[in-house]
Coordinates of C-alpha atoms in Angstrom, one line a residue:
X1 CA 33.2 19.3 25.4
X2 CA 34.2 22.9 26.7
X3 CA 36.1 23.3 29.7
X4 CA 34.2 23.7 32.6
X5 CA 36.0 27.2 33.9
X6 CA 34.7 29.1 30.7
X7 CA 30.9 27.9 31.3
X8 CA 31.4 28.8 34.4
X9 CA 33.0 32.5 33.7
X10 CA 30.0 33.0 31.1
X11 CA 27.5 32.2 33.4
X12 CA 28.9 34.5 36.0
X13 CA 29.1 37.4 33.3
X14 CA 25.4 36.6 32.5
X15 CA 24.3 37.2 35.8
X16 CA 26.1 39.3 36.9
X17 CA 24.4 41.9 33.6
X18 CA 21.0 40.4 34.8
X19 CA 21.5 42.2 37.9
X20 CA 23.2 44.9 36.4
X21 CA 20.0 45.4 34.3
X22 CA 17.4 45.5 37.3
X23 CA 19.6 47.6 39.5
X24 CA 19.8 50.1 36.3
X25 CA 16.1 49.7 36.0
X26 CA 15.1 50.8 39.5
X27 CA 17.2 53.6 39.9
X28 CA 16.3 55.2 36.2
X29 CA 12.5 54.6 37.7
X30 CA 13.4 56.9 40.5
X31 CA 15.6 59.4 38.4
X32 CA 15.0 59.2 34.9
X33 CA 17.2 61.6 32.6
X34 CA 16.6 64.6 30.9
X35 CA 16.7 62.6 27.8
X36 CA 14.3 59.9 27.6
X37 CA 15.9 57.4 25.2
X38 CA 18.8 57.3 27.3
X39 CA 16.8 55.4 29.9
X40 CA 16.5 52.6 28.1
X41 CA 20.2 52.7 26.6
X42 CA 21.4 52.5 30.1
X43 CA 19.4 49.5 30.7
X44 CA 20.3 48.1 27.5
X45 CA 23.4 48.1 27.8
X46 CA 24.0 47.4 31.3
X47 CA 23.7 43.9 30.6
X48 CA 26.6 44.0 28.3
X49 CA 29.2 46.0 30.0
X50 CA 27.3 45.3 33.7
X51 CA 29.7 47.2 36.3
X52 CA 31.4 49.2 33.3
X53 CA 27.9 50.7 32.5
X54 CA 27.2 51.5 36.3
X55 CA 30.7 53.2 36.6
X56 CA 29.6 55.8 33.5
X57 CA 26.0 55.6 34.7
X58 CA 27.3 57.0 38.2
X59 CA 29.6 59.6 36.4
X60 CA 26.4 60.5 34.9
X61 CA 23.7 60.8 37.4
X62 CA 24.1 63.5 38.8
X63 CA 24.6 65.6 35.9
X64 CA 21.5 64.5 33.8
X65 CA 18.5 63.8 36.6
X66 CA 15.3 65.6 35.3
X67 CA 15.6 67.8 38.6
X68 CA 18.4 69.8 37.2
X69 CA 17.5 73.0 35.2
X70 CA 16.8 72.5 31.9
X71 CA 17.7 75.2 29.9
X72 CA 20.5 78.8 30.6
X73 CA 21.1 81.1 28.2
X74 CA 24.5 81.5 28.8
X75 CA 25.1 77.9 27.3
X76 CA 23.2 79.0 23.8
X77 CA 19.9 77.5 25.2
X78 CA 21.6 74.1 26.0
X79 CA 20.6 71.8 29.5
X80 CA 23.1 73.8 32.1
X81 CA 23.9 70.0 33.2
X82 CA 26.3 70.0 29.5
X83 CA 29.0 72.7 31.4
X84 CA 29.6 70.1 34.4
X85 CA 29.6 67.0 32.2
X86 CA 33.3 66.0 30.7
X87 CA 33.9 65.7 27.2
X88 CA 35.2 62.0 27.5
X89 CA 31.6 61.1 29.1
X90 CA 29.6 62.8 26.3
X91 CA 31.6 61.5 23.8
X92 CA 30.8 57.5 25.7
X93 CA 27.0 58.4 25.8
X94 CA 26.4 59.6 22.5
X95 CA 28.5 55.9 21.6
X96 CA 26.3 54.1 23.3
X97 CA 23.3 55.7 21.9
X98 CA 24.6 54.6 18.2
X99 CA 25.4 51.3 20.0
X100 CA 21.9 50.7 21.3
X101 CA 20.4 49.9 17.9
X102 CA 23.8 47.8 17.1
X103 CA 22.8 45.7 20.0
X104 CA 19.3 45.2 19.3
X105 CA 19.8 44.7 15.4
X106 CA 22.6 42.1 16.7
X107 CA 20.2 40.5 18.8
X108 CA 17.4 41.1 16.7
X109 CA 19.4 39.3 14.0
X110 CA 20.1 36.0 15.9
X111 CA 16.8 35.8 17.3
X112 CA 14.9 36.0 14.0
X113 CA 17.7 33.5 12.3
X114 CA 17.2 30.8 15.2
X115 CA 13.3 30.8 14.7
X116 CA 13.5 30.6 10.9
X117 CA 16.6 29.1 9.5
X118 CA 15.2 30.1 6.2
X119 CA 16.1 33.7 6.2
X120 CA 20.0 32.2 6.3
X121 CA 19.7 30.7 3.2
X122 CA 17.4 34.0 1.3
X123 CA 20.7 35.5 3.0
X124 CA 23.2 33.3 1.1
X125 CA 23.9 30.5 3.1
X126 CA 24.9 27.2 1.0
X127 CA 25.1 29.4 -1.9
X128 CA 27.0 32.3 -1.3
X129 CA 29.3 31.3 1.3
X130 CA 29.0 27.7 3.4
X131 CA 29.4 29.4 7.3
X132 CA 25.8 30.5 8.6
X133 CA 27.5 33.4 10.0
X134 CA 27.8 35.6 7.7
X135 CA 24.1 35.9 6.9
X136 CA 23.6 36.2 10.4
X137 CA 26.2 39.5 9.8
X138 CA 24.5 40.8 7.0
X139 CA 20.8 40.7 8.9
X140 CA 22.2 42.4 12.0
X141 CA 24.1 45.0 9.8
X142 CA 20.7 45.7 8.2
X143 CA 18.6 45.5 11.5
X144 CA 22.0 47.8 13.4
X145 CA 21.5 50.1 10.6
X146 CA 17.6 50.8 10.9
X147 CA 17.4 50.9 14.4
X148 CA 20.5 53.1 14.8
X149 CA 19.1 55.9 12.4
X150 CA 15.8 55.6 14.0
X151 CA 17.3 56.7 17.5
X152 CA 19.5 59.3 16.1
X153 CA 16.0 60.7 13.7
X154 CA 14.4 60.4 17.4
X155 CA 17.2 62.6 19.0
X156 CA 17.6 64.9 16.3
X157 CA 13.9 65.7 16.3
X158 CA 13.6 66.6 19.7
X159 CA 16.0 69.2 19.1
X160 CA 15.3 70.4 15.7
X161 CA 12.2 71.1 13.9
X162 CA 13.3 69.1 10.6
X163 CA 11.1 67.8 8.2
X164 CA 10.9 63.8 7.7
X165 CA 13.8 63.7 4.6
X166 CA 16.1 66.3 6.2
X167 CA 16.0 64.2 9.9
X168 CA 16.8 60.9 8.3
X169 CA 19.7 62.7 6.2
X170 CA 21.1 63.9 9.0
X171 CA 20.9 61.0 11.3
X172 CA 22.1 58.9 8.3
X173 CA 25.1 61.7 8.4
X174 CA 25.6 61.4 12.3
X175 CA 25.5 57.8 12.7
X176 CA 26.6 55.9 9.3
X177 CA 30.5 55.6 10.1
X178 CA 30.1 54.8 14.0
X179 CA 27.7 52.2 13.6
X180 CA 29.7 50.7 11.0
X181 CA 32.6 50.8 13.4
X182 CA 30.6 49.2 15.9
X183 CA 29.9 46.3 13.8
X184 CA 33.3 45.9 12.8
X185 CA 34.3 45.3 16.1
X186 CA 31.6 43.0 16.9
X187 CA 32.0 41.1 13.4
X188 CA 36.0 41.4 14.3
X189 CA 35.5 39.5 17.9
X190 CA 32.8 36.9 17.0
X191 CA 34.8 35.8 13.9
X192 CA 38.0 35.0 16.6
X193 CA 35.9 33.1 18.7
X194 CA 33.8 31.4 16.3
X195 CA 36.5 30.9 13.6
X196 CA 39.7 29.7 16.3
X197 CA 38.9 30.7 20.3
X198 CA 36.7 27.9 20.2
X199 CA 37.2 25.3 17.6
X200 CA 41.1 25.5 18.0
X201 CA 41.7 26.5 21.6
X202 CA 38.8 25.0 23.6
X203 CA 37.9 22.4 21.2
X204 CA 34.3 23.0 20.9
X205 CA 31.9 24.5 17.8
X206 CA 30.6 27.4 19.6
X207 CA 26.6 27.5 19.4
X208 CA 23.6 29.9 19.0
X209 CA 21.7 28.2 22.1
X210 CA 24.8 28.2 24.9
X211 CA 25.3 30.3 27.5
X212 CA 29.1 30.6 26.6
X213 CA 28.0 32.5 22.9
X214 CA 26.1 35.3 24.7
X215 CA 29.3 35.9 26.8
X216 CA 31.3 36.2 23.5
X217 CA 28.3 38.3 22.8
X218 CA 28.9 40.2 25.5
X219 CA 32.9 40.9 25.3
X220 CA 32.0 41.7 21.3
X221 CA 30.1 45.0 22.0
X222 CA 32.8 46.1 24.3
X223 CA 35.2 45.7 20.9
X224 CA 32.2 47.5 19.2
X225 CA 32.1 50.6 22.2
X226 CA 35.6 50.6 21.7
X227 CA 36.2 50.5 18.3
X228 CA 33.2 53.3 17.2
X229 CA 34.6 55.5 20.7
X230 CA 37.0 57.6 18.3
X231 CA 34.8 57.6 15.8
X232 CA 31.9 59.4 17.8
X233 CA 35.0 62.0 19.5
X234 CA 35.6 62.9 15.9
X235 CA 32.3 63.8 15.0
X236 CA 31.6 65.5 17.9
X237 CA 34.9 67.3 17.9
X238 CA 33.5 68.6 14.3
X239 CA 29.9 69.6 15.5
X240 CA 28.9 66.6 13.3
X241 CA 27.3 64.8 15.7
X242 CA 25.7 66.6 18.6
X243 CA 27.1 65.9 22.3
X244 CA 24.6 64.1 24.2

């Protein structure tokens, strides 16, 4: 049986991004972004890294609230809120934007897994390798991967009149490596707790269907936000990937 202070500490992390989540929702309702997608990052994610995400969400308000001007010239045609806007902070949003799909390809991943066991075995389970986990890795990569490229196509067609081919390239380009590095983080932090935090510490198999695994859940995308951080600065730095 777990002990009961980590139950506990899950729940309270649970919760505490429930709320997190709703008070996220009402304020983007009153001031959504320049950027639409990032609406529903910031809610995404604010159940992951709850007060964390309200810290950079606060940062961020009021640089980013449709009320500011759009457009200047003297920024080469870019939303005057980019000159007041740090580098550190674009370089955490456009993160979390790869992040977003890592999440829901994660979660996508798990979900489709616990409602048919079969796809772990199409996956290689009992024949490739004897831990479940792994295809439950390989789905989410797939899903993370999809998702991902289909935000950053969104993003890059908003600002760019590319044709279908050239827009996937690119986001393919822009979001390949951090992505990747999210997942490594993610794959990185659930393989300690599933492989020794819990088996060999707190003496307990740690399950799909507890509250305690979407807590690990939880502290895994942070290892994902920070492993793919430098990873996003570096693009950015190179005018790879555009600041957000």
């Amino acid at each position: 049986m777990i002990p009961h202070w980590p139950t506990a500490l899950s729940w309270l992390s649970v919760a505490l991004g429930i709320l997190c989540v709703i008070y996220i929702i009402m304020v983007v309702r009153r001031n959504p972004r320049n950027i639409s997608l990032m609406n529903h990052i910031w809610q995404t994610f604010s159940f992951l890294g709850h007060l964390l995400t309200i810290v950079l969400y606060r940062k961020n308000d009021p640089l980013a609230a449709r009320k500011a001007p759009l457009r200047t010239a003297a920024d080469n045609d870019k939303p005057s809120y980019y000159r007041y806007t740090s580098f550190p902070l674009k370089v955490a949003k456009g993160t979390l934007q790869c992040g977003s799909g890592c999440v829901l390809g994660n979660i996508a991943a798990i979900a489709l897994i616990s409602l048919f066991p079969s796809i772990s075995i199409w996956l290689g389970w009992q024949t490739l390798f004897d831990k479940e986990i792994f295809s439950v890795w390989i789905l989410s990569y797939f899903l993370a991967f999809l998702l991902a490229i289909s935000f950053q196509y969104l993003t890059i067609q908003k600002t760019r009149n590319s044709s279908f081919g050239n827009g996937i390239i690119q986001a393919i380009k822009v979001d390949f490596l951090p992505l990747t590095f999210w997942q490594v983080g993610v794959y990185g932090f659930m393989a300690f707790a599933h492989f020794y935090l819990f088996p060999s510490v707190l003496g307990h198999p740690l399950r799909i269907n507890t509250i305690e695994f979407w807590f690990m859940i939880q502290v895994a995308m942070a290892f994902g936000f920070i492993i793919s951080y430098p990873v996003n600065w570096w693009l950015i730095k190179l005018e790879i990937k555009g600041e957000m």
